[in-house]
CSV table of C-alpha atoms and ligand atoms in Angstrom, one decimal:
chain,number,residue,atom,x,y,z
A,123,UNK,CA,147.2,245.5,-47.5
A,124,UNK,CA,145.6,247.1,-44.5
A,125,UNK,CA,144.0,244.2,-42.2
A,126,UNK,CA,140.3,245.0,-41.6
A,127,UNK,CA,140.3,245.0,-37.4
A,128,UNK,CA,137.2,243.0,-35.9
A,129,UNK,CA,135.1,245.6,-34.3
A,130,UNK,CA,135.6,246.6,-30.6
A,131,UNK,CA,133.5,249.5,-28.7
A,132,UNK,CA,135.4,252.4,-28.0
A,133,UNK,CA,135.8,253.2,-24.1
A,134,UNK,CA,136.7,256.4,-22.3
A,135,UNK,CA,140.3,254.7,-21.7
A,136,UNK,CA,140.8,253.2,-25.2
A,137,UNK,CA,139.6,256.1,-27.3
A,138,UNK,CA,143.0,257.8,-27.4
A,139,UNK,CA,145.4,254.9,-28.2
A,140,UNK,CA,143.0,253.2,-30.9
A,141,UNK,CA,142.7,256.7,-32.5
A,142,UNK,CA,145.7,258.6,-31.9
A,143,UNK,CA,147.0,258.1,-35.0
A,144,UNK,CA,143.4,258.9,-37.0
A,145,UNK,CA,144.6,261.6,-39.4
A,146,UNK,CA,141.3,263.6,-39.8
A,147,UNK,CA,140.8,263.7,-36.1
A,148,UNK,CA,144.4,264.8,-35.3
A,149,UNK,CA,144.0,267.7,-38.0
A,150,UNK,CA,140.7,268.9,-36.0
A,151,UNK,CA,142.0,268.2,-32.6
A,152,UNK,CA,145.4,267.9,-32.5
A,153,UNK,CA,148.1,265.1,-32.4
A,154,UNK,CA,149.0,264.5,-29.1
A,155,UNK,CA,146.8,262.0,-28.0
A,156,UNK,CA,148.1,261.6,-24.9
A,157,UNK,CA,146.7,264.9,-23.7
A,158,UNK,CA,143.3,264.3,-25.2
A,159,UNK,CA,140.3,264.7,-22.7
A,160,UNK,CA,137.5,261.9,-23.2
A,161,UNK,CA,133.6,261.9,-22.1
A,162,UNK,CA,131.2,259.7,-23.0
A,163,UNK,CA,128.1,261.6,-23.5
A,164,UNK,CA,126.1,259.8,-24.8
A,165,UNK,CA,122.0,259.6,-23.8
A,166,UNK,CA,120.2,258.4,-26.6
A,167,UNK,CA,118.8,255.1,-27.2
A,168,UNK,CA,121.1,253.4,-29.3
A,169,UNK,CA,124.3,254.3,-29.4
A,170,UNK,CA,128.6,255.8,-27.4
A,171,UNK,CA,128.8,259.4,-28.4
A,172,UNK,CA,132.2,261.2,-27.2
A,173,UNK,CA,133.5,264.5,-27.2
A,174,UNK,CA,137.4,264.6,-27.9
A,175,UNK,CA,139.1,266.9,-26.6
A,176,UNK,CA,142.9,267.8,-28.2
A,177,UNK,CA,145.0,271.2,-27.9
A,178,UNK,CA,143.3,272.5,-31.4
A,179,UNK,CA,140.0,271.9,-30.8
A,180,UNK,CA,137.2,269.7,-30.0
A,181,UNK,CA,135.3,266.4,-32.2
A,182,UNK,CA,133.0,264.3,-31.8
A,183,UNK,CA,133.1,260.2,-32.4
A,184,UNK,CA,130.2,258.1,-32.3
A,185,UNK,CA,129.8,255.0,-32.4
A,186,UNK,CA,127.2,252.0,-33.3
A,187,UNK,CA,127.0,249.1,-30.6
A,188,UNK,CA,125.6,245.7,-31.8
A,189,UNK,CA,123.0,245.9,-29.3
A,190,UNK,CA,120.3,248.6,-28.5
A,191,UNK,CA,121.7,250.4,-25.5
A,192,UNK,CA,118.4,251.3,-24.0
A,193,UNK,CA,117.4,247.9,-23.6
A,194,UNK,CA,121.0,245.9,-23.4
A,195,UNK,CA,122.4,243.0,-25.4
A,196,UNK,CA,119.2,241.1,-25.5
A,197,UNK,CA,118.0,243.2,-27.8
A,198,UNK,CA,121.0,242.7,-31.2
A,199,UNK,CA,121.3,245.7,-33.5
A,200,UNK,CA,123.0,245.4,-36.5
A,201,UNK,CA,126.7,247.8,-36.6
A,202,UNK,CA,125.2,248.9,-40.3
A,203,UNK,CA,123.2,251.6,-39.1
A,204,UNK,CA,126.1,254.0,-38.5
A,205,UNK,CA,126.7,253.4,-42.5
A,206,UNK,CA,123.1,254.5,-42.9
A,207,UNK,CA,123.6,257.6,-40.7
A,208,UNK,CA,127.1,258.2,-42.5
A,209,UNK,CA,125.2,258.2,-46.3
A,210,UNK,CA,122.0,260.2,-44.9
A,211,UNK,CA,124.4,262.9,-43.7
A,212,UNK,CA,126.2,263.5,-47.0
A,213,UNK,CA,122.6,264.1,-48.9
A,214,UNK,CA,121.5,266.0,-46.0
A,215,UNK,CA,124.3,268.2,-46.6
A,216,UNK,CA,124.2,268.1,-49.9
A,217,UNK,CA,120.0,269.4,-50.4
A,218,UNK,CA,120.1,271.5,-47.3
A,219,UNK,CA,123.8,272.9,-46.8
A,220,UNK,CA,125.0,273.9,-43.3
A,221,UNK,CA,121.9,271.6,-41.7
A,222,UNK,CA,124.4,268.9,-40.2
A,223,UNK,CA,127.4,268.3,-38.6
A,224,UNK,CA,130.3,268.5,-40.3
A,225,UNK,CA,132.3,264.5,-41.3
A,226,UNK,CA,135.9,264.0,-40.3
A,227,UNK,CA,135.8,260.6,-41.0
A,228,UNK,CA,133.9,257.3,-41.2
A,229,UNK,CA,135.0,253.7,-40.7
A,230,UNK,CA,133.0,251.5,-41.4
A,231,UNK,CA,133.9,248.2,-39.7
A,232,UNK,CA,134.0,250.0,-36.4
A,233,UNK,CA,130.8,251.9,-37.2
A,234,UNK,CA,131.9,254.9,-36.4
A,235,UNK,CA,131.3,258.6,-37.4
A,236,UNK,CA,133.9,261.2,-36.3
A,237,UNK,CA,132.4,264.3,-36.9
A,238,UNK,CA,132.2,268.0,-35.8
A,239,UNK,CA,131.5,269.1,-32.2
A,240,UNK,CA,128.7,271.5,-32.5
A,241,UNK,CA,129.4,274.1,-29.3
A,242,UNK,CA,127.3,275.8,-27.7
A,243,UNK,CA,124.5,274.1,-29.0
A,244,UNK,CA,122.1,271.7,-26.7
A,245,UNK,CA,119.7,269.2,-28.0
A,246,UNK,CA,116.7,271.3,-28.7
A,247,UNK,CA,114.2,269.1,-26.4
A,248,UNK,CA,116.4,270.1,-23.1
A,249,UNK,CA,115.9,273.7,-24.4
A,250,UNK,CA,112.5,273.5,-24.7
A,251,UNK,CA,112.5,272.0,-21.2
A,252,UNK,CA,113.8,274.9,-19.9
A,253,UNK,CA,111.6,276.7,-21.3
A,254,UNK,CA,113.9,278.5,-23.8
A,255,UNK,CA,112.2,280.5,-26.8
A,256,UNK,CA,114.5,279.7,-29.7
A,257,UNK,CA,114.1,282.5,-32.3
A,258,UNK,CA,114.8,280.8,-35.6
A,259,UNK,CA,114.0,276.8,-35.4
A,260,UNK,CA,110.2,277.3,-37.2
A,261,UNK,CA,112.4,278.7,-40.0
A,262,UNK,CA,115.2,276.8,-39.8
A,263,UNK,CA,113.8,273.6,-39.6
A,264,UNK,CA,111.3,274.0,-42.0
A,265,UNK,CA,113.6,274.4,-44.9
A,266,UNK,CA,115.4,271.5,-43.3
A,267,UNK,CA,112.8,269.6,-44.4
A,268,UNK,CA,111.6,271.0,-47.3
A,269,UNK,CA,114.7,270.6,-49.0
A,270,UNK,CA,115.8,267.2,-48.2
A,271,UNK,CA,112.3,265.6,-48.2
A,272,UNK,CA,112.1,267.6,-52.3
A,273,UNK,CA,115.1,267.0,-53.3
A,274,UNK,CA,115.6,263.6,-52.0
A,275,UNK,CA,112.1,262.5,-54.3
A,276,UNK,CA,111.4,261.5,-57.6
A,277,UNK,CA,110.5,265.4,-58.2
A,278,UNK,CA,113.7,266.2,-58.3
A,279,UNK,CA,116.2,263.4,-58.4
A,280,UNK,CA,117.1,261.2,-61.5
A,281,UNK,CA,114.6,258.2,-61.5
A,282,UNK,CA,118.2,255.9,-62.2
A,283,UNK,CA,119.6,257.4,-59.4
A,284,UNK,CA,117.0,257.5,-56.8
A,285,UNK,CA,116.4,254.0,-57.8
A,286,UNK,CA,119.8,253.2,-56.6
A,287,UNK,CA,120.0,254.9,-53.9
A,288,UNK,CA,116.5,253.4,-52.8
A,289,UNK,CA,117.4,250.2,-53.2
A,290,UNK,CA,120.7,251.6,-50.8
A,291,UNK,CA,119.0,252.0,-48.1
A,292,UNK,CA,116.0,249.6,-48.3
A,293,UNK,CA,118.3,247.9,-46.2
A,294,UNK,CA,117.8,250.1,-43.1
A,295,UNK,CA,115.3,246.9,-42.0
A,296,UNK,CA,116.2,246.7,-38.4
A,297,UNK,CA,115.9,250.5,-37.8
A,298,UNK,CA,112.6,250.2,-40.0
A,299,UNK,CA,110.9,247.6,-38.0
A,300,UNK,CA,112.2,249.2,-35.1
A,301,UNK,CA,109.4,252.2,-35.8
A,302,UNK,CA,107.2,249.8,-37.6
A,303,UNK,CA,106.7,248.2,-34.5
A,304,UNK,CA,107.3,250.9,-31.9
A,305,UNK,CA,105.7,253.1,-33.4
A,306,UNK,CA,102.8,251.8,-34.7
A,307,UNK,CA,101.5,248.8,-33.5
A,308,UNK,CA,103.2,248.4,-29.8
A,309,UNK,CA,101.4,251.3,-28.4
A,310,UNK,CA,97.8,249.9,-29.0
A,311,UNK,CA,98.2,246.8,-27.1
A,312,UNK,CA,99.9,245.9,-24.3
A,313,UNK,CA,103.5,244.9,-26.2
A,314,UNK,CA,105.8,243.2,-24.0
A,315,UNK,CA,108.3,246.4,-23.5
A,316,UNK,CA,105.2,249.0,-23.1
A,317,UNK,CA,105.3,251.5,-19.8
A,318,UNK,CA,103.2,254.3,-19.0
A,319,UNK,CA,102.0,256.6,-15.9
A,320,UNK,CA,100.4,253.9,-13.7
A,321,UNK,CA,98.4,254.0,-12.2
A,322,UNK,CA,97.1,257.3,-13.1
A,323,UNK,CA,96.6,256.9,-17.1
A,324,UNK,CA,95.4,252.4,-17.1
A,325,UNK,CA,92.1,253.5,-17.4
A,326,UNK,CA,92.6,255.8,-20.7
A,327,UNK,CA,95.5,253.4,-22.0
A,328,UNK,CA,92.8,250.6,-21.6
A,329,UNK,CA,90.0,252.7,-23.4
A,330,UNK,CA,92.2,253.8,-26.7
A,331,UNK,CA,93.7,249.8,-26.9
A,332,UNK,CA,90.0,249.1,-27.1
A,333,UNK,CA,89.5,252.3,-30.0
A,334,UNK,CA,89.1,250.2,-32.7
A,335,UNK,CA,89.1,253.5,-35.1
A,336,UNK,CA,92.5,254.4,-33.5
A,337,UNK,CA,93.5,250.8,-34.7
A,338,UNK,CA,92.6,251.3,-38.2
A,339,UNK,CA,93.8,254.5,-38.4
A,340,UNK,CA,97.3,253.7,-37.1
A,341,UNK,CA,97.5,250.6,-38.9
A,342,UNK,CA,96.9,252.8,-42.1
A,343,UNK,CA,99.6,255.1,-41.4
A,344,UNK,CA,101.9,251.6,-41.1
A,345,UNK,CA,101.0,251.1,-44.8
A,346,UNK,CA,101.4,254.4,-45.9
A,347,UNK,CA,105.0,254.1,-43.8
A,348,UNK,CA,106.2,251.4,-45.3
A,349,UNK,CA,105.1,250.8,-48.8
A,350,UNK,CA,105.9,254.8,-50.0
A,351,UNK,CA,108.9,255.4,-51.2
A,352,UNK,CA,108.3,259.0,-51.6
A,353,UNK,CA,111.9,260.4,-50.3
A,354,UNK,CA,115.1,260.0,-48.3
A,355,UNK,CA,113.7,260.5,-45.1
A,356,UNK,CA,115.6,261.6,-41.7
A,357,UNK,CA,113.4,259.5,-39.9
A,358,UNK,CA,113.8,260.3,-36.7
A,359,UNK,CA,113.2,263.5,-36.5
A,360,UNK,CA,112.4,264.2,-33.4
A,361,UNK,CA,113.7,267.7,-30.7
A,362,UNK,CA,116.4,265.3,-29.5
A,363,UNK,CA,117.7,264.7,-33.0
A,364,UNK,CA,118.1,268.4,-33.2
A,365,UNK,CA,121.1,270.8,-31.4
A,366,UNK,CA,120.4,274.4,-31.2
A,367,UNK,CA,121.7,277.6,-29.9
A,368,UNK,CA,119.5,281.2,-30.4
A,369,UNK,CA,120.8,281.3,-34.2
A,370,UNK,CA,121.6,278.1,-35.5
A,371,UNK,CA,119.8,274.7,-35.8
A,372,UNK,CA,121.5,271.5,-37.0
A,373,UNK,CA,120.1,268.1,-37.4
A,374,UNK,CA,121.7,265.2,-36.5
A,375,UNK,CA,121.3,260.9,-35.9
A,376,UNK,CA,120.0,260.0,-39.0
A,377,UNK,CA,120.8,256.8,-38.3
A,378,UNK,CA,117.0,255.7,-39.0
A,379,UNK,CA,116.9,257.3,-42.6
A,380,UNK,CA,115.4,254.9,-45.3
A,381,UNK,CA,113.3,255.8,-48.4
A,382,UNK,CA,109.4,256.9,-47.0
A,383,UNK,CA,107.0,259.6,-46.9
A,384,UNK,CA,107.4,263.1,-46.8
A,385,UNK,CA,104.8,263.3,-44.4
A,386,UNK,CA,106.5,261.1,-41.7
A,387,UNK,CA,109.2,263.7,-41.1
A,388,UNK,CA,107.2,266.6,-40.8
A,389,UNK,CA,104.6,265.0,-38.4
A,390,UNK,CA,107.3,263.3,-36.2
A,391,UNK,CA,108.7,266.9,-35.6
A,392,UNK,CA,105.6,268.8,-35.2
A,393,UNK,CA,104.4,266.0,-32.6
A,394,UNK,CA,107.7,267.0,-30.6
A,395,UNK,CA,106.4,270.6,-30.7
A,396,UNK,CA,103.1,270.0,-29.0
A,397,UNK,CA,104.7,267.3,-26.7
A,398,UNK,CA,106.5,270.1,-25.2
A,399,UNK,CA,103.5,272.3,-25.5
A,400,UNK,CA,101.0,270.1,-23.2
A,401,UNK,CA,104.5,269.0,-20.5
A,402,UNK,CA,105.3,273.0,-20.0
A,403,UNK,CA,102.5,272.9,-17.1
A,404,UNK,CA,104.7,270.2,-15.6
A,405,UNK,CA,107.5,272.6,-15.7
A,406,UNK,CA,106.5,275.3,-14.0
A,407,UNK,CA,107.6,276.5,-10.9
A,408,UNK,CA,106.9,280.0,-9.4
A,409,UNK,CA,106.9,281.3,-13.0
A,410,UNK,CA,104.0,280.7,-15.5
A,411,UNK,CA,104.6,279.5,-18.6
A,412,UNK,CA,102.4,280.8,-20.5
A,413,UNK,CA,104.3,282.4,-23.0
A,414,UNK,CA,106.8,279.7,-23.6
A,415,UNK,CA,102.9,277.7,-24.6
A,416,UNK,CA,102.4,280.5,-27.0
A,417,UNK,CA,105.4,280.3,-28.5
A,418,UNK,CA,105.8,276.8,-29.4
A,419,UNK,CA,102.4,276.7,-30.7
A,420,UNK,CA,103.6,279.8,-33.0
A,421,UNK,CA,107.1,277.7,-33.8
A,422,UNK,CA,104.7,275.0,-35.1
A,423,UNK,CA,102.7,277.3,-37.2
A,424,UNK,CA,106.0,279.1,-38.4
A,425,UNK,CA,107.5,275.4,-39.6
A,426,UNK,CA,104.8,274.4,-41.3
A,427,UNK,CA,104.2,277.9,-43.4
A,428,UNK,CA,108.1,277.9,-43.9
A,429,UNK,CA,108.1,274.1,-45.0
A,430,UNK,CA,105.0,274.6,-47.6
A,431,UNK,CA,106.5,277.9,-48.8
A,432,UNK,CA,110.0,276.3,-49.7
A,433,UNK,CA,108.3,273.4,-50.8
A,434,UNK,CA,106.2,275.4,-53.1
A,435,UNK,CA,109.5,277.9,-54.3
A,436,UNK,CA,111.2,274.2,-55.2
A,437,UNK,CA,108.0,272.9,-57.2
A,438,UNK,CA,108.2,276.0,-59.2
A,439,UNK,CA,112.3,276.4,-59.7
A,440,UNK,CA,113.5,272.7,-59.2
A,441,UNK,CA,110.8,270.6,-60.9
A,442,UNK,CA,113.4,268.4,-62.9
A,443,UNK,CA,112.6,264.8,-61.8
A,444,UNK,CA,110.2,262.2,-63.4
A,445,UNK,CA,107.2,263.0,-61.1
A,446,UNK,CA,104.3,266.0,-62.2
A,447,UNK,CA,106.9,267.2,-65.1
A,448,UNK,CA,107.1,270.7,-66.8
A,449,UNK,CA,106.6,269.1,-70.4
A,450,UNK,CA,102.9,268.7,-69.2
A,451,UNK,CA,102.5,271.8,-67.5
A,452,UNK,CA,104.3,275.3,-68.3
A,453,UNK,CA,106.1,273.8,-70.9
A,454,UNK,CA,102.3,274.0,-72.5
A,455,UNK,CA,101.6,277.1,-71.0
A,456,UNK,CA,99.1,275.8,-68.1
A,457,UNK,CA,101.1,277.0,-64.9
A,458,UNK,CA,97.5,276.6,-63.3
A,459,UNK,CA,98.0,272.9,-64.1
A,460,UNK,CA,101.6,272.7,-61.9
A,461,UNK,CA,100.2,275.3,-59.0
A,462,UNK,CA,96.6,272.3,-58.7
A,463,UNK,CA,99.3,269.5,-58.6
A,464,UNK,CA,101.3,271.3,-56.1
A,465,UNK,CA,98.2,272.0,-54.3
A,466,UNK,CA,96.9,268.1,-54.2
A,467,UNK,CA,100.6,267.3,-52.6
A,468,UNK,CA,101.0,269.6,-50.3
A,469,UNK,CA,97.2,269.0,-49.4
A,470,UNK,CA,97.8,265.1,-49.0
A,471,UNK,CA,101.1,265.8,-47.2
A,472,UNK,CA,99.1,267.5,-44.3
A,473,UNK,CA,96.4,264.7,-44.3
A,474,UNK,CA,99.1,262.3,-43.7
A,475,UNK,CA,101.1,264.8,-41.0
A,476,UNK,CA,98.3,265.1,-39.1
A,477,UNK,CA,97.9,261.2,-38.6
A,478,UNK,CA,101.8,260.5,-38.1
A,479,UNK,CA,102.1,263.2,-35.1
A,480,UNK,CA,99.0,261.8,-33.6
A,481,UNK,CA,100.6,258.5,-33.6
A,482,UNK,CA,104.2,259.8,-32.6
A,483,UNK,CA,102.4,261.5,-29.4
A,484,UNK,CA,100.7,258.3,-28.8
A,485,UNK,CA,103.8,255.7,-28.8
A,486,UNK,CA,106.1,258.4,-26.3
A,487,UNK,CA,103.2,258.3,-23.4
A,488,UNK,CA,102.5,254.5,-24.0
A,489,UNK,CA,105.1,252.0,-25.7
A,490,UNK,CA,109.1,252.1,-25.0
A,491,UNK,CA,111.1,254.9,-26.0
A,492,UNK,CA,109.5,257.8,-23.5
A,493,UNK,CA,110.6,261.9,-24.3
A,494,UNK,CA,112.3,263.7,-21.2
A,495,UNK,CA,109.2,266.5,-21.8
A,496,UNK,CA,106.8,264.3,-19.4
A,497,UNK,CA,109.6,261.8,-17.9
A,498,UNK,CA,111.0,265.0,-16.0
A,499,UNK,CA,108.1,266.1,-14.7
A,500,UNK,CA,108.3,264.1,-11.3
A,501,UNK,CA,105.2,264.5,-9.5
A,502,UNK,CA,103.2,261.8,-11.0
A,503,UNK,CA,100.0,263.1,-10.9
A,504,UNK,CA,100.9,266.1,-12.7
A,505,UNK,CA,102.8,264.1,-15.3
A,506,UNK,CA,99.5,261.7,-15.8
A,507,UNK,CA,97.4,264.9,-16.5
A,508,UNK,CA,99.6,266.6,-19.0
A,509,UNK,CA,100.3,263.4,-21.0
A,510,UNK,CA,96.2,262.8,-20.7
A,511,UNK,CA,95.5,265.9,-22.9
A,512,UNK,CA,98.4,264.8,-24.8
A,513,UNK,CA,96.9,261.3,-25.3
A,514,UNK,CA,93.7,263.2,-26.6
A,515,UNK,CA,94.8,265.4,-28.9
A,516,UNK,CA,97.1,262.3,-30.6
A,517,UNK,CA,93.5,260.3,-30.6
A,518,UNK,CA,91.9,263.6,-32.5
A,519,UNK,CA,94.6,263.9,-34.6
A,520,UNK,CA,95.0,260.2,-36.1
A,521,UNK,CA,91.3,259.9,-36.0
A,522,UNK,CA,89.5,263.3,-37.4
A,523,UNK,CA,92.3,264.4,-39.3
A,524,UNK,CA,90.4,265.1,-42.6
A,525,UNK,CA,88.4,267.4,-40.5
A,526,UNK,CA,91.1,269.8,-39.8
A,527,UNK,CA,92.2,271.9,-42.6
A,528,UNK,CA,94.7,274.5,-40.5
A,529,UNK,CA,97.4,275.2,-38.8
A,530,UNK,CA,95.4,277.2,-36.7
A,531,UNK,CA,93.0,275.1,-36.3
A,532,UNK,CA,94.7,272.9,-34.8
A,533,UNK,CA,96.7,274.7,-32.5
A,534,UNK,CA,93.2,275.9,-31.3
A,535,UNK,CA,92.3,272.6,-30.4
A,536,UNK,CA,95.5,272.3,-28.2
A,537,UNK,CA,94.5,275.2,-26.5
A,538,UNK,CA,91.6,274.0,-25.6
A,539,UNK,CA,92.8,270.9,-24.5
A,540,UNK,CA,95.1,272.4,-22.6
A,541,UNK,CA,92.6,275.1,-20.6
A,542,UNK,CA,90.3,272.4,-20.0
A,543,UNK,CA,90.4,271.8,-16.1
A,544,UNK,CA,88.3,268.3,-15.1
A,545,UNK,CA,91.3,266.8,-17.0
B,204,SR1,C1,114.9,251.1,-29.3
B,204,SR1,S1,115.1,252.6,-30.0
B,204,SR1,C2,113.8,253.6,-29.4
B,204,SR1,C3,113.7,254.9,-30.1
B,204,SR1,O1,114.9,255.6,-30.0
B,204,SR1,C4,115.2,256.2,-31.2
B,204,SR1,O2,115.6,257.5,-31.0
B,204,SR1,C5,113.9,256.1,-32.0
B,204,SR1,O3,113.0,257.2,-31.8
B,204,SR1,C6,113.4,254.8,-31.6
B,204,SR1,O4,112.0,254.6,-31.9
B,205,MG,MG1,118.8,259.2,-32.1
């Protein structure tokens, strides 16, 4: 019998010796440890990421600490998340193939993932940064999401199976309340761990803690977060939980996912979009960047066309589950029936978009867990001005949501927000 090792963080000096003799990572990399390069690379929040190094190639191991990194070991974390990454990457694989890195291996009482090194990519929000124009992430990520927020729901899956793989990850409670609280409820008063541009932005922070309809408004989206248990979400989808280069997009860090709805996703990730949209004017230097503008608010347009247009082909080809079936539809020859159905769904899945970017927005410019789009812009002043038309849009968004019935119409509105000067 194997004895089950207490767990130990990995180090740049340990990695080699405690997994020299790992057989999926010698087959990808090579078996002479001793020659194996080591960086820790890691800059998200939570977590040690490494890239291995070996004479065949290249991995990448990453591991859960029992802490949140950002904030140090006075905040615990339980070692279980990397199990719900682990299980959210084999759906995502499975509904949307070729989405996610590669697994080499997973071990569970060290709570780690080895796992392909993607190369050349870079996390999309440092591309966006740079003011890179990605050709195919609108398309790309919008079948990303389609399929794994579809197939991942009681339209599609078997209700005994869904079930038990609800119940699965209903134990995700520490990442949950993690965005429960982060997300929606820290922002909108002053929370113990809250920052923002000070003291440029106190007077605005002040008036939308006091914006009682803001309140409601995110507290409603709190309910809708946690009590539907629409799909296997990613949930964190965010530009840093993506890795791009110009042709390929992968997803990756679902270390968040737990059983929500659909709309969460798909307003996280579009929030990310016109994040980077109002920060470009922080970004520019002798060049304008007006075109890199234009284009992300065209990447957000192309998402969300490619998301509802998947999501519609799998309505009509994949219908299988418990939820809006075929015997009460075509099966009785009233296709119009399904197509209103799919309508109503898709129609309450932008509603609830709308309010979950405008929230999203919100909680990067005023609680913890800030995006490198404004954080790297270093003159203050500037900073405070782009995330002020940020701030306003998020406020229009949460609030007057039902008002806005486009795409376009709301990338108008973030045009204008953006060209408007006594900001
Ligand atoms: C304490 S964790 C802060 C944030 O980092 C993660 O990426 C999530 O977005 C979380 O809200
Ligand atoms: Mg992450």
């Amino acid at each position: 019998m194997t004895q089950k090792l207490p767990f130990e963080a990995l180090t740049v000096e340990t990695l080699s010796a405690r997994l020299g003799a790992n057989e999926a990572l010698c087959s990808h990399i090579g078996t002479d440890a001793a020659r194996w390069k080591v960086r820790e690379v890691g800059d998200g929040n939570l977590n040690l990421v490494f890239i291995v190094e070996g004479d065949k190639g290249a991995a990448v191991v990453k591991q859960a600490l029992p802490y949140v990194r950002l904030v140090g070991d006075s905040w615990p974390l339980p070692l279980k998340r990397s199990f719900f990454e682990y299980h959210a990457l084999t759906r995502q694989e499975a509904r949307a193939p070729g989405s996610v890195p590669a697994i080499h291996h997973f071990d569970e009482g060290q709570a780690l993932i080895i796992m392909e090194y993607l190369s050349p990519h870079i996390i999309l929000r440092r591309a966006l940064i740079e003011g890179r124009q990605l050709p195919n992430i609108g398309r790309n990520i919008g079948l990303f999401m389609a399929r794994t927020l579809f197939r991942g729901s009681d339209l599609s899956m078997v209700t005994k199976d869904r079930k038990a793989d609800l119940a699965l990850f209903a134990d995700n409670v520490e990442l949950c309340d993690i965005t429960e609280n982060l997300v929606f409820s820290d922002p909108y008063f002053d929370a113990k761990m809250n920052r923002h541009t000070s003291p440029q932005l106190d007077s605005l922070v002040a008036e939308l803690r006091a914006d009682r309809d803001l309140k409601v408004e995110a507290q409603r989206l709190k309910h809708l977060f946690a009590a539907n248990a629409e799909t296997l979400l990613h949930g964190d989808l965010h530009s840093g939980s993506i890795m791009v280069t110009d042709s390929e997009t992968r997803m990756i860090d679902p270390e968040f996912a737990f059983y929500g709805p659909m709309a969460f996703d798909v307003g996280m990730l579009l929030a990310n979009f016109w994040m980077a949209f109002f920060s470009q004017r922080g970004h520019e230097q002798e060049e304008k960047r007006d075109a890199m503008r234009a284009y992300l608010l065209d990447v957000t347009t192309e998402t969300w066309s490619v998301f509802r247009a998947e999501f519609s082909h799998l309505w009509r080809t994949e219908r299988t589950g418990m939820l809006y079936q075929k015997s009460l539809f075509e099966d009785q020859g009233d296709r119009l029936g399904a197509e209103q159905a799919l309508d109503h769904v898709l129609h309450q899945i932008w509603d609830d978009l709308l309010g979950f970017a405008g929230i999203e927005i919100h909680r990067r410019i005023l609680g913890l867990a800030h995006n490198a789009d404004f954080e790297t812009i270093a003159d203050e002043d500037l900073r405070a001005r782009c995330e002020t038309k940020a701030l306003k849009f998020g406020r229009h968004l949460a609030v007057n949501r039902r008002q806005i019935h486009s795409i376009d119409e709301v990338n108008n509105l973030a045009a204008l927000i953006e060209q408007e000067s006594r900001i």
